[in-house]
Amino acid sequence: MKRRTLLAGGWVISMDRAIGDLRRGDVLIEGERIVAVAPHIEAEAAERVDARDMIVLPGFIDTHRHTWQTCVRHRYADIDPQIYFAEMLGAKGAAFRTEDVYAGTLLGAVSALDAGTTTMLDWSHVQNTPAHADAAILALRDAGIRGIFAHGWPLIEGSSWMSGSERGHPQDICRLRKQYFSSDDQLLTLAMAGRGPEMAQRAVWLQDLRLARELGIRSTIHMGAYARNAQVRAIAQMHEAGVLGDDLTFVHCCCCADDELSMMADAGVTASLGVHCELNAQGIGDIPFDRLLAVGIRPSLSGDTETKCAGDMFTQMRHAFAYYRSWMGGGHSRAANAPPTLTLRDVLEFATMAGAQATGLAHKTGSLTPGKQADIILVRGNDLNLMPVSDAVGAIVLAAHPGNVDSVYVAGRAVKRHGRMLHIDMEALRERALRSQRHVLEEM
Ligand SMILES: [Zn+2]
């Protein structure tokens, strides 16, 4: 018989509209899956987890994180963005060793889990050699996260890959598909971190998209960050080429034109907004929450790069909520059909179900629905900053932080309990991260 765990007596936010919220409810896990969500469940031979005083909800989903950069956290917010591009996507990125990719990816993924993010798309544009991909995949695996490894390009001769590029996506992605991702029914899946018309020649981006589709994987592409990129009208170009589809996620979209967002919506393209980074990245453009919602796209959220912001999803949600209310309240929106306000639950949905949709995993995660994978977090509602909880969704979106996350389950496996990460040697992780940081900042 499969292992059974009963999360008993919590305030359950299911994010499944058919189930709703339960002021006092139980969640039964069997093996990897959720088998029941109800006010009271009798479960024979189940480990009983006392979830009274806990808020029980689906794990968050981060749809765009440059995880490999985590060991140089918080370094680039206070300086000219051109320096970030020149260093991290230039000389330093080119000199990243496999152990730096491993250390950054492991640290980022473990921190994500610690903060209640059970699924993360690792946007890994540091594929200097095939061994760099192996290192990132190993790190995601060692962290125990549900991960989408989004394979990008090398940073050796980085500009030849990122500006008018004539180089097709590295063929190593075909090896990865065979070697690590022969099944889509596993904890780690594969995507292409692609370039599109802002970075590559037409024949190249067409060929890259064809390759991703031949491999049966999704693609994620940065779009319309900074005004200079908007002039390319990349989405319009892809629309005219007839290649937009629901297997694509576009990141940022800040300066993309309204008609381009409509083209995205018509084709089922999803969006990822790295809210905290976008707010910090002066000049990237206004975050297009209102314009995306006006055309019917419910954006997912992402931590982008911890070199410029906090990666956790509490931060993204809190800033998304405040930004939208301030933006709309201040009369800044020019999107006629944008909803006049956002609710707390809208924002929580961006961090859960919208993320599941943007990673092609809505059948597996994003809500507490019987049959889905048991990706579940417990947040301590009796911590000083949250108690006494009067509105559980409000507590999560407005005030909770990673330190309030008591327990985290990924596919039914506990990776955090009683506020402590399990299975991870924290001292070794810290040393590994420090060593890598020293190399990246000092020795390079
Ligand atoms: Zn990015």
Short mmCIF file of C-alpha atoms and ligand atoms in Angstrom, two decimals:
data_model
loop_
_atom_site.label_atom_id
_atom_site.label_comp_id
_atom_site.label_asym_id
_atom_site.label_seq_id
_atom_site.Cartn_x
_atom_site.Cartn_y
_atom_site.Cartn_z
CA MET A 1 0.00 0.00 0.00
CA LYS A 2 1.21 3.49 -0.81
CA ARG A 3 2.28 5.84 1.96
CA ARG A 4 -0.61 7.99 3.16
CA THR A 5 -0.42 11.36 4.86
CA LEU A 6 -3.38 13.26 6.28
CA LEU A 7 -2.97 17.01 6.63
CA ALA A 8 -5.62 17.50 9.29
CA GLY A 9 -7.60 20.51 10.34
CA GLY A 10 -5.94 23.32 8.37
CA TRP A 11 -7.44 26.40 6.73
CA VAL A 12 -7.43 25.03 3.19
CA ILE A 13 -7.17 27.29 0.17
CA SER A 14 -7.58 24.78 -2.66
CA MET A 15 -7.44 27.15 -5.68
CA ASP A 16 -9.85 24.64 -7.24
CA ARG A 17 -13.13 26.45 -7.84
CA ALA A 18 -15.17 23.27 -7.37
CA ILE A 19 -13.69 22.78 -3.90
CA GLY A 20 -13.14 26.37 -2.78
CA ASP A 21 -11.76 27.16 0.66
CA LEU A 22 -12.36 25.11 3.79
CA ARG A 23 -12.15 27.04 7.04
CA ARG A 24 -11.27 23.74 8.64
CA GLY A 25 -10.40 20.93 6.27
CA ASP A 26 -8.35 17.83 5.63
CA VAL A 27 -6.17 16.89 2.69
CA LEU A 28 -5.27 13.24 2.12
CA ILE A 29 -2.10 12.36 0.23
CA GLU A 30 -1.48 8.86 -1.09
CA GLY A 31 1.92 8.25 -2.66
CA GLU A 32 2.55 11.14 -5.03
CA ARG A 33 -1.04 12.28 -5.30
CA ILE A 34 -3.80 14.14 -3.55
CA VAL A 35 -6.70 11.72 -3.15
CA ALA A 36 -9.20 13.78 -1.15
CA VAL A 37 -9.90 17.33 0.06
CA ALA A 38 -12.86 17.61 2.43
CA PRO A 39 -13.97 19.10 5.77
CA HIS A 40 -13.30 15.77 7.48
CA ILE A 41 -11.59 12.65 6.16
CA GLU A 42 -11.34 9.32 7.95
CA ALA A 43 -8.03 7.87 6.85
CA GLU A 44 -6.87 4.49 8.09
CA ALA A 45 -3.13 3.97 8.44
CA ALA A 46 -2.20 7.50 7.46
CA GLU A 47 0.50 9.61 9.05
CA ARG A 48 -1.42 12.43 10.66
CA VAL A 49 0.02 15.94 10.32
CA ASP A 50 -1.59 18.42 12.66
CA ALA A 51 -2.43 21.37 10.40
CA ARG A 52 -4.51 23.33 12.91
CA ASP A 53 -3.15 26.87 12.93
CA MET A 54 -1.80 26.25 9.41
CA ILE A 55 -2.89 27.64 6.08
CA VAL A 56 -2.77 24.78 3.58
CA LEU A 57 -2.41 25.68 -0.08
CA PRO A 58 -0.87 24.54 -3.35
CA GLY A 59 2.86 25.16 -3.74
CA PHE A 60 3.76 28.24 -5.77
CA ILE A 61 4.95 28.09 -9.36
CA ASP A 62 7.76 30.32 -10.58
CA THR A 63 7.78 30.44 -14.37
CA HIS A 64 11.12 32.16 -15.05
CA ARG A 65 14.23 32.12 -12.89
CA HIS A 66 17.85 32.52 -13.93
CA THR A 67 18.78 30.15 -11.15
CA TRP A 68 22.41 29.81 -12.17
CA GLN A 69 23.05 33.40 -10.97
CA THR A 70 21.95 32.81 -7.38
CA CYS A 71 25.42 32.86 -5.79
CA VAL A 72 25.80 36.55 -6.69
CA ARG A 73 22.47 37.52 -5.18
CA HIS A 74 21.49 41.18 -4.79
CA ARG A 75 24.61 42.45 -6.53
CA TYR A 76 23.10 44.21 -9.54
CA ALA A 77 20.04 46.19 -8.43
CA ASP A 78 21.92 49.33 -7.51
CA ILE A 79 23.99 49.74 -10.65
CA ASP A 80 23.40 50.49 -14.31
CA PRO A 81 21.55 47.54 -15.93
CA GLN A 82 24.14 47.63 -18.71
CA ILE A 83 26.72 46.41 -16.20
CA TYR A 84 24.57 43.37 -15.42
CA PHE A 85 24.31 42.60 -19.13
CA ALA A 86 28.01 43.19 -19.70
CA GLU A 87 29.10 41.09 -16.73
CA MET A 88 26.61 38.33 -16.09
CA LEU A 89 25.70 37.80 -19.74
CA GLY A 90 29.24 38.72 -20.83
CA ALA A 91 32.64 37.98 -19.35
CA LYS A 92 31.51 36.48 -16.06
CA GLY A 93 28.84 34.32 -17.66
CA ALA A 94 31.38 33.08 -20.18
CA ALA A 95 33.71 32.08 -17.35
CA PHE A 96 31.06 30.25 -15.31
CA ARG A 97 32.30 26.75 -14.58
CA THR A 98 30.07 23.72 -14.26
CA GLU A 99 30.47 23.88 -10.46
CA ASP A 100 29.25 27.50 -10.49
CA VAL A 101 26.15 26.47 -12.41
CA TYR A 102 25.60 23.58 -10.01
CA ALA A 103 26.06 25.77 -6.93
CA GLY A 104 23.81 28.59 -8.16
CA THR A 105 21.09 26.29 -9.40
CA LEU A 106 21.11 24.19 -6.24
CA LEU A 107 21.05 27.24 -3.97
CA GLY A 108 18.27 28.87 -5.99
CA ALA A 109 16.15 25.72 -6.13
CA VAL A 110 16.59 24.88 -2.42
CA SER A 111 15.73 28.47 -1.49
CA ALA A 112 12.68 28.31 -3.73
CA LEU A 113 11.45 25.17 -1.97
CA ASP A 114 12.14 26.72 1.41
CA ALA A 115 9.93 29.63 0.33
CA GLY A 116 7.06 27.38 -0.76
CA THR A 117 7.80 27.36 -4.48
CA THR A 118 7.32 23.71 -5.43
CA THR A 119 7.65 24.20 -9.20
CA MET A 120 10.25 26.37 -10.87
CA LEU A 121 11.20 26.95 -14.47
CA ASP A 122 14.97 27.24 -14.49
CA TRP A 123 15.74 29.70 -17.33
CA SER A 124 19.28 28.51 -17.89
CA HIS A 125 21.07 30.67 -20.47
CA VAL A 126 24.58 29.63 -19.49
CA GLN A 127 25.02 26.56 -21.67
CA ASN A 128 28.72 27.06 -22.26
CA THR A 129 29.28 23.32 -22.68
CA PRO A 130 27.03 20.25 -22.50
CA ALA A 131 28.46 19.65 -19.02
CA HIS A 132 26.89 22.94 -17.90
CA ALA A 133 23.47 21.54 -18.75
CA ASP A 134 24.28 18.31 -16.91
CA ALA A 135 25.28 20.35 -13.83
CA ALA A 136 22.06 22.37 -13.80
CA ILE A 137 19.89 19.28 -14.23
CA LEU A 138 21.77 17.49 -11.45
CA ALA A 139 21.27 20.48 -9.15
CA LEU A 140 17.52 20.60 -9.80
CA ARG A 141 17.37 16.87 -9.14
CA ASP A 142 19.41 17.14 -5.94
CA ALA A 143 17.17 19.95 -4.69
CA GLY A 144 14.07 17.77 -5.09
CA ILE A 145 12.01 20.47 -6.77
CA ARG A 146 9.48 20.03 -9.57
CA GLY A 147 11.54 21.70 -12.23
CA ILE A 148 11.33 22.70 -15.82
CA PHE A 149 14.86 22.87 -17.14
CA ALA A 150 14.69 25.54 -19.85
CA HIS A 151 17.82 25.02 -21.90
CA GLY A 152 19.32 28.19 -23.36
CA TRP A 153 22.46 29.22 -25.21
CA PRO A 154 26.16 29.64 -24.30
CA LEU A 155 27.63 32.89 -23.01
CA ILE A 156 30.96 32.25 -24.66
CA GLU A 157 30.87 34.74 -27.54
CA GLY A 158 27.58 35.70 -25.94
CA SER A 159 26.81 38.59 -28.28
CA SER A 160 26.86 36.25 -31.27
CA TRP A 161 23.93 34.43 -29.62
CA MET A 162 21.96 37.44 -28.45
CA SER A 163 22.09 40.02 -31.21
CA GLY A 164 21.05 39.35 -34.80
CA SER A 165 22.22 35.82 -34.19
CA GLU A 166 22.91 33.49 -37.07
CA ARG A 167 23.50 30.57 -34.72
CA GLY A 168 20.76 28.02 -34.26
CA HIS A 169 19.85 26.79 -30.78
CA PRO A 170 22.53 24.40 -29.45
CA GLN A 171 21.80 20.89 -30.68
CA ASP A 172 22.75 19.51 -27.27
CA ILE A 173 19.08 19.94 -26.40
CA CYS A 174 18.40 16.80 -28.48
CA ARG A 175 20.79 14.79 -26.32
CA LEU A 176 19.15 16.13 -23.15
CA ARG A 177 15.72 15.10 -24.39
CA LYS A 178 16.96 11.53 -24.88
CA GLN A 179 19.24 11.28 -21.87
CA TYR A 180 17.19 12.92 -19.11
CA PHE A 181 13.71 13.69 -20.40
CA SER A 182 12.58 10.66 -22.37
CA SER A 183 9.38 10.75 -20.33
CA ASP A 184 7.25 13.85 -19.66
CA ASP A 185 5.78 12.10 -16.63
CA GLN A 186 8.58 12.87 -14.19
CA LEU A 187 9.52 15.54 -11.69
CA LEU A 188 11.85 17.33 -14.12
CA THR A 189 10.78 18.27 -17.61
CA LEU A 190 12.46 20.07 -20.48
CA ALA A 191 11.75 23.36 -22.28
CA MET A 192 13.66 25.57 -24.68
CA ALA A 193 14.83 28.95 -23.38
CA GLY A 194 14.59 30.53 -26.79
CA ARG A 195 15.49 33.86 -28.34
CA GLY A 196 12.94 34.98 -30.93
CA PRO A 197 13.16 37.93 -33.32
CA GLU A 198 14.71 40.33 -30.79
CA MET A 199 17.90 38.27 -30.68
CA ALA A 200 18.08 36.04 -33.73
CA GLN A 201 17.74 36.18 -37.50
CA ARG A 202 14.39 35.14 -38.91
CA ALA A 203 15.60 31.82 -40.33
CA VAL A 204 17.16 31.04 -36.95
CA TRP A 205 14.15 31.70 -34.72
CA LEU A 206 11.90 29.84 -37.12
CA GLN A 207 14.26 26.88 -37.05
CA ASP A 208 14.57 27.01 -33.24
CA LEU A 209 10.81 26.93 -32.82
CA ARG A 210 10.58 24.04 -35.25
CA LEU A 211 13.21 22.16 -33.24
CA ALA A 212 11.35 22.68 -29.95
CA ARG A 213 8.15 21.45 -31.52
CA GLU A 214 9.85 18.42 -33.05
CA LEU A 215 11.15 17.62 -29.58
CA GLY A 216 7.65 18.09 -28.16
CA ILE A 217 8.68 20.73 -25.63
CA ARG A 218 7.51 24.23 -24.74
CA SER A 219 9.48 27.41 -25.43
CA THR A 220 9.91 30.48 -23.24
CA ILE A 221 11.19 33.75 -24.71
CA HIS A 222 11.92 37.23 -23.30
CA MET A 223 9.88 39.87 -25.11
CA GLY A 224 9.66 43.63 -25.10
CA ALA A 225 11.93 44.43 -22.17
CA TYR A 226 13.20 48.00 -22.68
CA ALA A 227 11.93 50.19 -25.50
CA ARG A 228 14.71 49.21 -27.90
CA ASN A 229 13.39 45.64 -28.06
CA ALA A 230 9.82 46.74 -28.63
CA GLN A 231 10.76 48.34 -31.92
CA VAL A 232 11.44 44.86 -33.33
CA ARG A 233 7.75 43.98 -32.94
CA ALA A 234 8.82 40.39 -32.36
CA ILE A 235 5.36 39.10 -31.53
CA ALA A 236 3.91 40.65 -34.69
CA GLN A 237 6.68 38.99 -36.69
CA MET A 238 5.90 35.62 -35.15
CA HIS A 239 2.20 36.18 -35.74
CA GLU A 240 2.81 36.93 -39.40
CA ALA A 241 4.93 33.78 -39.67
CA GLY A 242 2.03 31.80 -38.19
CA VAL A 243 4.10 30.32 -35.36
CA LEU A 244 2.41 31.68 -32.22
CA GLY A 245 0.89 28.90 -30.13
CA ASP A 246 -0.12 27.77 -26.68
CA ASP A 247 3.24 26.05 -26.20
CA LEU A 248 4.89 29.47 -25.81
CA THR A 249 5.41 31.70 -22.77
CA PHE A 250 6.63 35.28 -23.18
CA VAL A 251 8.52 36.95 -20.35
CA HIS A 252 8.09 40.63 -19.35
CA CYS A 253 6.26 41.99 -22.47
CA CYS A 254 6.55 45.47 -20.89
CA CYS A 255 6.98 47.45 -24.10
CA CYS A 256 5.12 45.14 -26.50
CA ALA A 257 2.32 46.91 -28.37
CA ASP A 258 -1.33 46.34 -27.54
CA ASP A 259 -2.03 44.60 -30.85
CA GLU A 260 0.81 42.19 -30.12
CA LEU A 261 -0.70 41.26 -26.76
CA SER A 262 -3.96 40.54 -28.59
CA MET A 263 -2.07 38.26 -30.96
CA MET A 264 -0.68 36.42 -27.94
CA ALA A 265 -4.14 36.02 -26.47
CA ASP A 266 -5.64 34.77 -29.73
CA ALA A 267 -2.93 32.13 -30.03
CA GLY A 268 -3.06 31.03 -26.36
CA VAL A 269 0.45 32.29 -25.54
CA THR A 270 1.00 32.61 -21.78
CA ALA A 271 2.93 35.35 -19.96
CA SER A 272 5.43 35.50 -17.11
CA LEU A 273 5.91 38.72 -15.15
CA GLY A 274 8.97 39.03 -12.93
CA VAL A 275 7.29 41.69 -10.88
CA HIS A 276 9.91 42.57 -8.29
CA CYS A 277 12.74 42.60 -10.83
CA GLU A 278 10.66 44.62 -13.28
CA LEU A 279 9.89 47.22 -10.62
CA ASN A 280 13.59 47.42 -9.78
CA ALA A 281 14.81 47.50 -13.39
CA GLN A 282 14.35 51.13 -14.22
CA GLY A 283 13.61 51.61 -17.92
CA ILE A 284 12.37 48.08 -18.61
CA GLY A 285 8.90 49.54 -19.18
CA ASP A 286 5.59 49.52 -17.33
CA ILE A 287 4.52 46.08 -16.16
CA PRO A 288 1.70 45.14 -18.54
CA PHE A 289 -0.67 43.58 -15.99
CA ASP A 290 -3.56 45.77 -17.10
CA ARG A 291 -2.95 45.32 -20.81
CA LEU A 292 -2.57 41.53 -20.50
CA LEU A 293 -5.73 41.21 -18.41
CA ALA A 294 -7.57 43.45 -20.88
CA VAL A 295 -6.98 40.88 -23.64
CA GLY A 296 -7.78 37.96 -21.35
CA ILE A 297 -4.30 36.72 -20.42
CA ARG A 298 -3.92 35.81 -16.73
CA PRO A 299 -0.18 36.25 -16.20
CA SER A 300 2.02 33.92 -14.19
CA LEU A 301 4.68 35.32 -11.84
CA SER A 302 8.41 34.80 -11.60
CA GLY A 303 11.49 35.58 -9.54
CA ASP A 304 13.64 36.30 -12.63
CA THR A 305 17.13 36.89 -11.25
CA GLU A 306 18.04 37.14 -7.58
CA THR A 307 20.90 39.41 -8.61
CA LYS A 308 18.30 42.21 -8.72
CA CYS A 309 15.39 41.18 -6.53
CA ALA A 310 13.97 38.68 -4.08
CA GLY A 311 13.10 35.39 -5.72
CA ASP A 312 10.28 34.21 -3.47
CA MET A 313 6.69 34.29 -4.63
CA PHE A 314 5.35 36.11 -1.57
CA THR A 315 7.36 39.09 -2.74
CA GLN A 316 6.06 38.77 -6.30
CA MET A 317 2.43 38.53 -5.15
CA ARG A 318 2.65 41.42 -2.72
CA HIS A 319 4.21 43.68 -5.31
CA ALA A 320 1.80 42.59 -8.04
CA PHE A 321 -1.17 43.45 -5.84
CA ALA A 322 0.19 46.82 -4.76
CA TYR A 323 1.40 47.74 -8.24
CA TYR A 324 -1.94 47.01 -9.87
CA ARG A 325 -3.96 48.91 -7.30
CA SER A 326 -1.62 51.87 -7.46
CA TRP A 327 -1.46 51.83 -11.27
CA MET A 328 -5.21 51.62 -11.78
CA GLY A 329 -6.04 53.90 -8.86
CA GLY A 330 -3.65 56.50 -10.19
CA GLY A 331 -5.40 56.49 -13.57
CA HIS A 332 -2.26 55.37 -15.43
CA SER A 333 -3.88 52.60 -17.44
CA ARG A 334 -4.72 53.11 -21.10
CA ALA A 335 -6.25 49.63 -21.44
CA ALA A 336 -9.96 50.18 -21.82
CA ASN A 337 -10.96 46.64 -20.84
CA ALA A 338 -8.62 46.16 -17.91
CA PRO A 339 -10.34 45.18 -14.65
CA PRO A 340 -10.45 48.26 -12.41
CA THR A 341 -8.89 46.33 -9.54
CA LEU A 342 -7.33 43.01 -8.65
CA THR A 343 -8.36 40.83 -5.73
CA LEU A 344 -5.99 39.04 -3.42
CA ARG A 345 -7.24 35.77 -4.83
CA ASP A 346 -6.49 36.89 -8.40
CA VAL A 347 -2.88 37.37 -7.38
CA LEU A 348 -2.69 34.02 -5.60
CA GLU A 349 -4.07 32.43 -8.74
CA PHE A 350 -1.28 34.04 -10.80
CA ALA A 351 1.24 32.41 -8.44
CA THR A 352 -0.39 28.97 -8.64
CA MET A 353 -2.80 28.00 -11.45
CA ALA A 354 -1.54 30.53 -14.00
CA GLY A 355 1.95 29.22 -13.40
CA ALA A 356 0.79 25.66 -13.92
CA GLN A 357 -0.76 26.69 -17.22
CA ALA A 358 2.37 28.56 -18.33
CA THR A 359 4.52 25.50 -17.73
CA GLY A 360 2.13 23.00 -19.30
CA LEU A 361 1.55 21.36 -15.90
CA ALA A 362 -2.04 22.35 -15.12
CA HIS A 363 -3.06 18.69 -15.14
CA LYS A 364 -0.49 17.97 -12.42
CA THR A 365 -0.15 20.93 -10.08
CA GLY A 366 -1.37 24.46 -9.26
CA SER A 367 -4.38 23.49 -7.12
CA LEU A 368 -5.37 21.04 -4.39
CA THR A 369 -7.42 18.82 -6.63
CA PRO A 370 -7.83 15.07 -6.07
CA GLY A 371 -5.80 13.27 -8.72
CA LYS A 372 -3.17 15.98 -9.00
CA GLN A 373 0.34 15.65 -7.64
CA ALA A 374 0.64 16.50 -3.96
CA ASP A 375 2.58 19.79 -4.24
CA ILE A 376 1.39 21.39 -1.02
CA ILE A 377 2.63 23.94 1.47
CA LEU A 378 1.67 24.66 5.07
CA VAL A 379 2.08 28.22 6.31
CA ARG A 380 2.05 28.88 10.06
CA GLY A 381 -0.97 31.06 10.72
CA ASN A 382 -0.04 31.44 14.38
CA ASP A 383 3.24 33.22 13.69
CA LEU A 384 3.33 36.72 15.12
CA ASN A 385 3.08 38.50 11.76
CA LEU A 386 -0.02 36.54 10.66
CA MET A 387 -2.03 35.76 13.78
CA PRO A 388 -4.89 35.72 14.37
CA VAL A 389 -5.72 34.88 10.75
CA SER A 390 -8.99 36.44 9.70
CA ASP A 391 -8.59 36.11 5.91
CA ALA A 392 -6.24 33.33 4.87
CA VAL A 393 -5.73 34.60 1.31
CA GLY A 394 -5.02 38.07 2.67
CA ALA A 395 -2.48 36.67 5.12
CA ILE A 396 -0.64 34.82 2.35
CA VAL A 397 -0.61 37.65 -0.20
CA LEU A 398 -0.17 40.68 2.05
CA ALA A 399 2.05 39.59 4.87
CA ALA A 400 3.47 36.07 4.76
CA HIS A 401 7.15 35.44 4.00
CA PRO A 402 9.34 32.37 3.49
CA GLY A 403 10.03 32.17 7.24
CA ASN A 404 6.35 31.39 7.81
CA VAL A 405 6.49 28.30 5.59
CA ASP A 406 6.35 25.35 7.97
CA SER A 407 6.11 22.40 5.58
CA VAL A 408 6.55 21.76 1.88
CA TYR A 409 5.55 18.64 -0.03
CA VAL A 410 6.57 17.91 -3.62
CA ALA A 411 4.81 14.97 -5.24
CA GLY A 412 3.84 13.80 -1.75
CA ARG A 413 7.41 13.86 -0.42
CA ALA A 414 8.14 16.17 2.49
CA VAL A 415 11.08 18.44 1.65
CA LYS A 416 10.51 20.89 4.52
CA ARG A 417 9.00 20.14 7.94
CA HIS A 418 8.68 22.26 11.06
CA GLY A 419 10.43 25.13 9.30
CA ARG A 420 13.53 23.10 8.40
CA MET A 421 14.66 21.81 5.04
CA LEU A 422 15.11 18.03 4.99
CA HIS A 423 17.56 16.04 2.83
CA ILE A 424 19.86 19.06 2.30
CA ASP A 425 23.25 19.55 3.91
CA MET A 426 22.96 23.27 4.56
CA GLU A 427 26.54 23.75 5.69
CA ALA A 428 27.87 22.12 2.52
CA LEU A 429 25.51 24.22 0.42
CA ARG A 430 26.67 27.42 2.11
CA GLU A 431 30.33 26.55 1.55
CA ARG A 432 29.75 25.60 -2.05
CA ALA A 433 27.89 28.87 -2.68
CA LEU A 434 30.63 30.94 -1.04
CA ARG A 435 33.34 29.22 -3.06
CA SER A 436 31.47 29.88 -6.27
CA GLN A 437 30.76 33.49 -5.33
CA ARG A 438 34.45 34.04 -4.64
CA HIS A 439 35.31 32.66 -8.05
CA VAL A 440 32.68 34.69 -9.89
CA LEU A 441 33.34 37.99 -8.13
CA GLU A 442 37.03 37.86 -7.39
CA GLU A 443 38.93 35.35 -9.47
CA MET A 444 37.26 36.04 -12.81
ZN ZN B 1 14.80 36.85 -17.52
#
